[in-house]
Amino acid sequence: MKKLFLLLLTAFLCIGCSSDDDSIFDYVGTWSGSYEGSDKGVWNFVVDESGKVVGTMHSDVNNENYNISGNLSETGDLNATVGLPSKGEFKGTLSTDKKGNGNWSNSLPTPPKSGTWKGEKK
């Protein structure tokens, strides 16, 4: 009987320790940071409960704002467009330890610009 109990206990512990615990709720909230490359400035966006991402990029060089809009997966993969109109990309990864980084590009205003971004959840 003890062996059966230990076997069942071990089975339940293994089932409860699944590594597939990613949830969009780990990322919901306001994120902000900076970007650099052929342009530089700051960005911020909000992730909602459905994974929708909405925010802005502000260029220190051109003193202009560009819209960020896209989606975030349950594993933290960000896929968004940037620009006004949307002529660029803002892609990367957000982590459950409240850090994020990735790459950006924008073909407007000309000439095309690109670089990297990093930030954190507030």
N, CA and C atoms as an extended XYZ file, in Angstrom:
366
Properties=species:S:1:pos:R:3:atomname:S:1:resname:S:1:resid:I:1 pbc="F F F"
N         0.824       -1.192        0.000 N   MET     1
C         0.000        0.000        0.000 CA  MET     1
C         0.869        1.257        0.000 C   MET     1
N         1.974        1.229        0.772 N   LYS     2
C         2.866        2.381        0.803 CA  LYS     2
C         3.492        2.618       -0.565 C   LYS     2
N         3.840        1.532       -1.254 N   LYS     3
C         4.444        1.663       -2.577 CA  LYS     3
C         3.459        2.299       -3.557 C   LYS     3
N         2.207        1.903       -3.483 N   LEU     4
C         1.192        2.470       -4.356 CA  LEU     4
C         1.008        3.956       -4.061 C   LEU     4
N         0.973        4.308       -2.784 N   PHE     5
C         0.841        5.701       -2.393 CA  PHE     5
C         2.024        6.517       -2.906 C   PHE     5
N         3.241        6.028       -2.734 N   LEU     6
C         4.429        6.740       -3.196 CA  LEU     6
C         4.441        6.866       -4.721 C   LEU     6
N         4.002        5.812       -5.403 N   LEU     7
C         3.937        5.852       -6.863 CA  LEU     7
C         2.943        6.924       -7.332 C   LEU     7
N         1.768        6.981       -6.711 N   LEU     8
C         0.770        7.986       -7.075 CA  LEU     8
C         1.249        9.400       -6.731 C   LEU     8
N         1.880        9.552       -5.576 N   LEU     9
C         2.397       10.857       -5.167 CA  LEU     9
C         3.444       11.342       -6.156 C   LEU     9
N         4.349       10.467       -6.556 N   THR    10
C         5.380       10.826       -7.528 CA  THR    10
C         4.760       11.206       -8.871 C   THR    10
N         3.757       10.466       -9.293 N   ALA    11
C         3.089       10.768      -10.561 CA  ALA    11
C         2.426       12.143      -10.516 C   ALA    11
N         1.735       12.469       -9.421 N   PHE    12
C         1.085       13.778       -9.301 CA  PHE    12
C         2.105       14.911       -9.248 C   PHE    12
N         3.234       14.703       -8.593 N   LEU    13
C         4.267       15.730       -8.543 CA  LEU    13
C         4.849       15.999       -9.918 C   LEU    13
N         5.062       14.949      -10.693 N   CYS    14
C         5.598       15.119      -12.050 CA  CYS    14
C         4.605       15.840      -12.947 C   CYS    14
N         3.340       15.521      -12.816 N   ILE    15
C         2.305       16.172      -13.622 CA  ILE    15
C         2.204       17.643      -13.233 C   ILE    15
N         2.292       17.960      -11.964 N   GLY    16
C         2.177       19.335      -11.485 CA  GLY    16
C         3.368       20.195      -11.815 C   GLY    16
N         4.478       19.603      -12.227 N   CYS    17
C         5.695       20.362      -12.509 CA  CYS    17
C         5.884       20.598      -13.994 C   CYS    17
N         4.823       20.794      -14.715 N   SER    18
C         4.917       21.031      -16.146 CA  SER    18
C         5.642       22.339      -16.414 C   SER    18
N         6.472       22.358      -17.440 N   SER    19
C         7.194       23.573      -17.795 CA  SER    19
C         6.382       24.447      -18.752 C   SER    19
N         5.171       24.044      -19.089 N   ASP    20
C         4.328       24.777      -20.022 CA  ASP    20
C         3.379       25.710      -19.266 C   ASP    20
N         3.939       26.540      -18.381 N   ASP    21
C         3.128       27.416      -17.547 CA  ASP    21
C         3.089       28.849      -18.069 C   ASP    21
N         3.486       29.088      -19.327 N   ASP    22
C         3.474       30.432      -19.882 CA  ASP    22
C         2.049       30.949      -19.966 C   ASP    22
N         1.895       32.217      -19.647 N   SER    23
C         0.587       32.848      -19.678 CA  SER    23
C         0.757       34.292      -20.118 C   SER    23
N        -0.169       34.765      -20.909 N   ILE    24
C        -0.120       36.149      -21.360 CA  ILE    24
C        -0.196       37.106      -20.177 C   ILE    24
N        -0.778       36.650      -19.065 N   PHE    25
C        -0.936       37.516      -17.900 CA  PHE    25
C         0.400       37.905      -17.274 C   PHE    25
N         1.455       37.138      -17.538 N   ASP    26
C         2.788       37.499      -17.054 CA  ASP    26
C         3.305       38.771      -17.721 C   ASP    26
N         2.752       39.129      -18.881 N   TYR    27
C         3.242       40.253      -19.672 CA  TYR    27
C         2.296       41.450      -19.690 C   TYR    27
N         1.085       41.287      -19.193 N   VAL    28
C         0.091       42.361      -19.236 CA  VAL    28
C         0.573       43.557      -18.423 C   VAL    28
N         0.482       44.748      -19.026 N   GLY    29
C         0.873       45.972      -18.333 CA  GLY    29
C         1.641       46.895      -19.254 C   GLY    29
N         2.283       47.892      -18.660 N   THR    30
C         3.022       48.914      -19.387 CA  THR    30
C         4.506       48.562      -19.451 C   THR    30
N         5.063       48.635      -20.636 N   TRP    31
C         6.470       48.385      -20.894 CA  TRP    31
C         7.063       49.647      -21.515 C   TRP    31
N         8.325       49.945      -21.199 N   SER    32
C         8.973       51.107      -21.811 CA  SER    32
C        10.480       50.902      -21.840 C   SER    32
N        11.121       51.683      -22.697 N   GLY    33
C        12.574       51.584      -22.808 CA  GLY    33
C        13.104       52.534      -23.854 C   GLY    33
N        14.270       52.199      -24.383 N   SER    34
C        14.934       53.045      -25.369 CA  SER    34
C        15.278       52.221      -26.602 C   SER    34
N        15.534       52.941      -27.692 N   TYR    35
C        15.985       52.291      -28.905 CA  TYR    35
C        17.135       53.092      -29.490 C   TYR    35
N        17.964       52.409      -30.264 N   GLU    36
C        19.114       53.062      -30.890 CA  GLU    36
C        19.402       52.394      -32.219 C   GLU    36
N        20.328       52.985      -32.946 N   GLY    37
C        20.680       52.521      -34.285 CA  GLY    37
C        20.800       53.730      -35.182 C   GLY    37
N        20.173       53.684      -36.356 N   SER    38
C        20.211       54.835      -37.257 CA  SER    38
C        19.231       55.931      -36.827 C   SER    38
N        18.516       55.705      -35.752 N   ASP    39
C        17.670       56.689      -35.071 CA  ASP    39
C        17.739       56.302      -33.600 C   ASP    39
N        17.353       57.203      -32.725 N   LYS    40
C        17.338       56.846      -31.307 CA  LYS    40
C        16.221       57.586      -30.618 C   LYS    40
N        15.805       57.029      -29.485 N   GLY    41
C        14.732       57.644      -28.728 CA  GLY    41
C        14.187       56.698      -27.685 C   GLY    41
N        12.933       56.921      -27.327 N   VAL    42
C        12.276       56.113      -26.307 CA  VAL    42
C        10.999       55.508      -26.887 C   VAL    42
N        10.521       54.459      -26.258 N   TRP    43
C         9.295       53.796      -26.675 CA  TRP    43
C         8.525       53.383      -25.429 C   TRP    43
N         7.229       53.174      -25.606 N   ASN    44
C         6.405       52.563      -24.560 CA  ASN    44
C         5.191       51.936      -25.216 C   ASN    44
N         4.712       50.863      -24.607 N   PHE    45
C         3.496       50.234      -25.078 CA  PHE    45
C         2.821       49.514      -23.928 C   PHE    45
N         1.542       49.207      -24.154 N   VAL    46
C         0.737       48.480      -23.186 CA  VAL    46
C         0.344       47.147      -23.809 C   VAL    46
N         0.480       46.074      -23.028 N   VAL    47
C         0.029       44.746      -23.433 CA  VAL    47
C        -1.271       44.475      -22.684 C   VAL    47
N        -2.359       44.144      -23.415 N   ASP    48
C        -3.615       43.834      -22.735 CA  ASP    48
C        -3.794       42.324      -22.569 C   ASP    48
N        -4.899       41.918      -21.964 N   GLU    49
C        -5.150       40.513      -21.618 CA  GLU    49
C        -5.269       39.595      -22.835 C   GLU    49
N        -5.554       40.163      -23.994 N   SER    50
C        -5.660       39.349      -25.200 CA  SER    50
C        -4.332       39.245      -25.950 C   SER    50
N        -3.307       39.965      -25.476 N   GLY    51
C        -2.008       39.973      -26.140 CA  GLY    51
C        -1.841       41.115      -27.128 C   GLY    51
N        -2.846       41.990      -27.222 N   LYS    52
C        -2.756       43.144      -28.121 CA  LYS    52
C        -1.762       44.155      -27.546 C   LYS    52
N        -0.926       44.703      -28.429 N   VAL    53
C         0.101       45.670      -28.044 CA  VAL    53
C        -0.180       46.986      -28.762 C   VAL    53
N        -0.216       48.096      -27.991 N   VAL    54
C        -0.430       49.426      -28.549 CA  VAL    54
C         0.478       50.399      -27.824 C   VAL    54
N         1.187       51.258      -28.597 N   GLY    55
C         2.059       52.237      -27.971 CA  GLY    55
C         2.674       53.178      -28.979 C   GLY    55
N         3.781       53.828      -28.568 N   THR    56
C         4.469       54.789      -29.427 CA  THR    56
C         5.981       54.672      -29.281 C   THR    56
N         6.651       55.109      -30.336 N   MET    57
C         8.099       55.304      -30.374 CA  MET    57
C         8.312       56.796      -30.576 C   MET    57
N         9.166       57.429      -29.787 N   HIS    58
C         9.446       58.853      -29.977 CA  HIS    58
C        10.887       59.008      -30.435 C   HIS    58
N        11.065       59.625      -31.598 N   SER    59
C        12.390       59.860      -32.158 CA  SER    59
C        12.989       61.137      -31.580 C   SER    59
N        14.169       60.997      -30.932 N   ASP    60
C        14.893       62.178      -30.465 CA  ASP    60
C        15.501       62.939      -31.637 C   ASP    60
N        15.798       62.244      -32.728 N   VAL    61
C        16.427       62.849      -33.901 CA  VAL    61
C        15.430       63.700      -34.679 C   VAL    61
N        14.245       63.154      -34.976 N   ASN    62
C        13.232       63.860      -35.773 CA  ASN    62
C        12.177       64.556      -34.927 C   ASN    62
N        12.181       64.327      -33.622 N   ASN    63
C        11.164       64.858      -32.719 CA  ASN    63
C         9.763       64.500      -33.212 C   ASN    63
N         9.589       63.213      -33.606 N   GLU    64
C         8.312       62.715      -34.091 CA  GLU    64
C         7.933       61.453      -33.327 C   GLU    64
N         6.620       61.171      -33.300 N   ASN    65
C         6.115       59.947      -32.686 CA  ASN    65
C         5.647       58.995      -33.774 C   ASN    65
N         5.881       57.700      -33.538 N   TYR    66
C         5.450       56.652      -34.456 CA  TYR    66
C         4.630       55.639      -33.670 C   TYR    66
N         3.515       55.219      -34.242 N   ASN    67
C         2.638       54.249      -33.581 CA  ASN    67
C         3.262       52.862      -33.581 C   ASN    67
N         3.074       52.141      -32.483 N   ILE    68
C         3.428       50.726      -32.381 CA  ILE    68
C         2.126       49.969      -32.182 C   ILE    68
N         1.894       48.939      -32.988 N   SER    69
C         0.706       48.104      -32.795 CA  SER    69
C         1.018       46.687      -33.258 C   SER    69
N         0.531       45.726      -32.486 N   GLY    70
C         0.786       44.336      -32.837 CA  GLY    70
C         0.259       43.383      -31.794 C   GLY    70
N         0.920       42.230      -31.713 N   ASN    71
C         0.484       41.174      -30.807 CA  ASN    71
C         1.665       40.531      -30.106 C   ASN    71
N         1.371       39.978      -28.936 N   LEU    72
C         2.352       39.261      -28.141 CA  LEU    72
C         1.839       37.848      -27.915 C   LEU    72
N         2.723       36.862      -28.103 N   SER    73
C         2.324       35.469      -27.884 CA  SER    73
C         2.417       35.133      -26.391 C   SER    73
N         1.871       33.991      -25.996 N   GLU    74
C         1.942       33.551      -24.598 CA  GLU    74
C         3.362       33.246      -24.158 C   GLU    74
N         4.279       33.085      -25.105 N   THR    75
C         5.679       32.827      -24.763 CA  THR    75
C         6.522       34.095      -24.794 C   THR    75
N         5.889       35.258      -25.032 N   GLY    76
C         6.591       36.535      -24.980 CA  GLY    76
C         7.162       37.016      -26.296 C   GLY    76
N         6.802       36.385      -27.413 N   ASP    77
C         7.287       36.828      -28.717 CA  ASP    77
C         6.451       38.001      -29.211 C   ASP    77
N         7.117       39.127      -29.445 N   LEU    78
C         6.456       40.350      -29.880 CA  LEU    78
C         6.575       40.501      -31.387 C   LEU    78
N         5.445       40.745      -32.044 N   ASN    79
C         5.403       40.973      -33.478 CA  ASN    79
C         4.513       42.183      -33.715 C   ASN    79
N         5.144       43.337      -33.982 N   ALA    80
C         4.383       44.575      -34.125 CA  ALA    80
C         4.884       45.375      -35.316 C   ALA    80
N         4.053       46.301      -35.762 N   THR    81
C         4.435       47.247      -36.795 CA  THR    81
C         4.679       48.596      -36.127 C   THR    81
N         5.494       49.414      -36.786 N   VAL    82
C         5.786       50.743      -36.278 CA  VAL    82
C         5.757       51.721      -37.440 C   VAL    82
N         5.311       52.939      -37.166 N   GLY    83
C         5.308       53.968      -38.194 CA  GLY    83
C         3.991       54.679      -38.278 C   GLY    83
N         3.994       55.746      -39.019 N   LEU    84
C         2.787       56.506      -39.276 CA  LEU    84
C         2.869       56.989      -40.709 C   LEU    84
N         2.410       56.248      -41.679 N   PRO    85
C         1.692       54.976      -41.576 CA  PRO    85
C         2.654       53.833      -41.230 C   PRO    85
N         2.082       52.667      -41.011 N   SER    86
C         2.867       51.507      -40.597 CA  SER    86
C         3.772       51.036      -41.725 C   SER    86
N         5.011       51.425      -41.663 N   LYS    87
C         5.979       51.038      -42.691 CA  LYS    87
C         7.203       50.384      -42.070 C   LYS    87
N         7.084       49.880      -40.852 N   GLY    88
C         8.233       49.283      -40.201 CA  GLY    88
C         7.842       48.139      -39.294 C   GLY    88
N         8.848       47.594      -38.626 N   GLU    89
C         8.642       46.466      -37.718 CA  GLU    89
C         9.245       46.772      -36.352 C   GLU    89
N         8.619       46.218      -35.327 N   PHE    90
C         9.101       46.303      -33.959 CA  PHE    90
C         8.934       44.894      -33.397 C   PHE    90
N        10.001       44.115      -33.415 N   LYS    91
C         9.924       42.705      -33.041 CA  LYS    91
C        10.923       42.398      -31.936 C   LYS    91
N        10.603       41.381      -31.157 N   GLY    92
C        11.519       40.974      -30.107 CA  GLY    92
C        10.873       40.018      -29.143 C   GLY    92
N        11.422       39.995      -27.930 N   THR    93
C        10.973       39.065      -26.908 CA  THR    93
C        10.838       39.778      -25.574 C   THR    93
N         9.733       39.525      -24.885 N   LEU    94
C         9.543       39.971      -23.513 CA  LEU    94
C         9.695       38.749      -22.624 C   LEU    94
N        10.313       38.924      -21.458 N   SER    95
C        10.520       37.790      -20.560 CA  SER    95
C         9.716       37.968      -19.279 C   SER    95
N         9.507       36.863      -18.577 N   THR    96
C         8.742       36.920      -17.336 CA  THR    96
C         9.520       37.612      -16.220 C   THR    96
N        10.820       37.854      -16.408 N   ASP    97
C        11.575       38.623      -15.414 CA  ASP    97
C        11.532       40.124      -15.713 C   ASP    97
N        10.522       40.538      -16.521 N   LYS    98
C        10.192       41.936      -16.796 CA  LYS    98
C        11.236       42.673      -17.625 C   LYS    98
N        11.943       41.962      -18.500 N   LYS    99
C        12.907       42.568      -19.417 CA  LYS    99
C        12.486       42.259      -20.844 C   LYS    99
N        12.860       43.124      -21.769 N   GLY   100
C        12.546       42.899      -23.165 CA  GLY   100
C        13.617       43.470      -24.066 C   GLY   100
N        13.760       42.897      -25.277 N   ASN   101
C        14.697       43.421      -26.258 CA  ASN   101
C        14.339       42.889      -27.626 C   ASN   101
N        14.890       43.546      -28.649 N   GLY   102
C        14.614       43.111      -30.004 CA  GLY   102
C        15.166       44.073      -31.031 C   GLY   102
N        14.589       44.027      -32.229 N   ASN   103
C        15.021       44.849      -33.358 CA  ASN   103
C        13.857       45.676      -33.880 C   ASN   103
N        14.182       46.805      -34.483 N   TRP   104
C        13.174       47.650      -35.096 CA  TRP   104
C        13.678       48.109      -36.462 C   TRP   104
N        12.740       48.461      -37.321 N   SER   105
C        13.071       49.077      -38.610 CA  SER   105
C        11.894       49.955      -39.018 C   SER   105
N        12.189       50.983      -39.800 N   ASN   106
C        11.140       51.880      -40.269 CA  ASN   106
C        11.596       52.497      -41.579 C   ASN   106
N        10.794       52.347      -42.629 N   SER   107
C        11.167       52.895      -43.932 CA  SER   107
C        10.683       54.323      -44.129 C   SER   107
N         9.885       54.849      -43.197 N   LEU   108
C         9.453       56.250      -43.245 CA  LEU   108
C         9.835       56.941      -41.946 C   LEU   108
N        10.316       58.117      -41.906 N   PRO   109
C        10.677       58.912      -43.080 CA  PRO   109
C        11.950       58.359      -43.735 C   PRO   109
N        12.125       58.671      -44.998 N   THR   110
C        13.297       58.180      -45.724 CA  THR   110
C        14.536       58.946      -45.272 C   THR   110
N        15.688       58.376      -45.302 N   PRO   111
C        16.014       57.011      -45.695 CA  PRO   111
C        15.573       56.018      -44.612 C   PRO   111
N        15.444       54.742      -44.988 N   PRO   112
C        15.050       53.721      -44.003 CA  PRO   112
C        16.009       53.688      -42.812 C   PRO   112
N        15.437       53.366      -41.657 N   LYS   113
C        16.217       53.329      -40.425 CA  LYS   113
C        15.988       51.992      -39.730 C   LYS   113
N        16.959       51.587      -38.905 N   SER   114
C        16.814       50.332      -38.166 CA  SER   114
C        17.760       50.334      -36.971 C   SER   114
N        17.549       49.379      -36.074 N   GLY   115
C        18.406       49.272      -34.902 CA  GLY   115
C        17.852       48.269      -33.904 C   GLY   115
N        18.222       48.454      -32.648 N   THR   116
C        17.806       47.559      -31.573 CA  THR   116
C        17.043       48.339      -30.509 C   THR   116
N        16.285       47.604      -29.694 N   TRP   117
C        15.566       48.212      -28.576 CA  TRP   117
C        15.711       47.337      -27.347 C   TRP   117
N        15.553       47.948      -26.179 N   LYS   118
C        15.534       47.217      -24.917 CA  LYS   118
C        14.673       47.987      -23.940 C   LYS   118
N        14.161       47.282      -22.937 N   GLY   119
C        13.313       47.940      -21.959 CA  GLY   119
C        12.847       46.979      -20.889 C   GLY   119
N        11.860       47.428      -20.136 N   GLU   120
C        11.356       46.629      -19.027 CA  GLU   120
C         9.913       46.962      -18.716 C   GLU   120
N         9.297       46.079      -17.958 N   LYS   121
C         7.916       46.277      -17.527 CA  LYS   121
C         7.912       47.210      -16.333 C   LYS   121
N         6.985       48.139      -16.328 N   LYS   122
C         6.870       49.108      -15.223 CA  LYS   122
C         5.883       48.651      -14.198 C   LYS   122
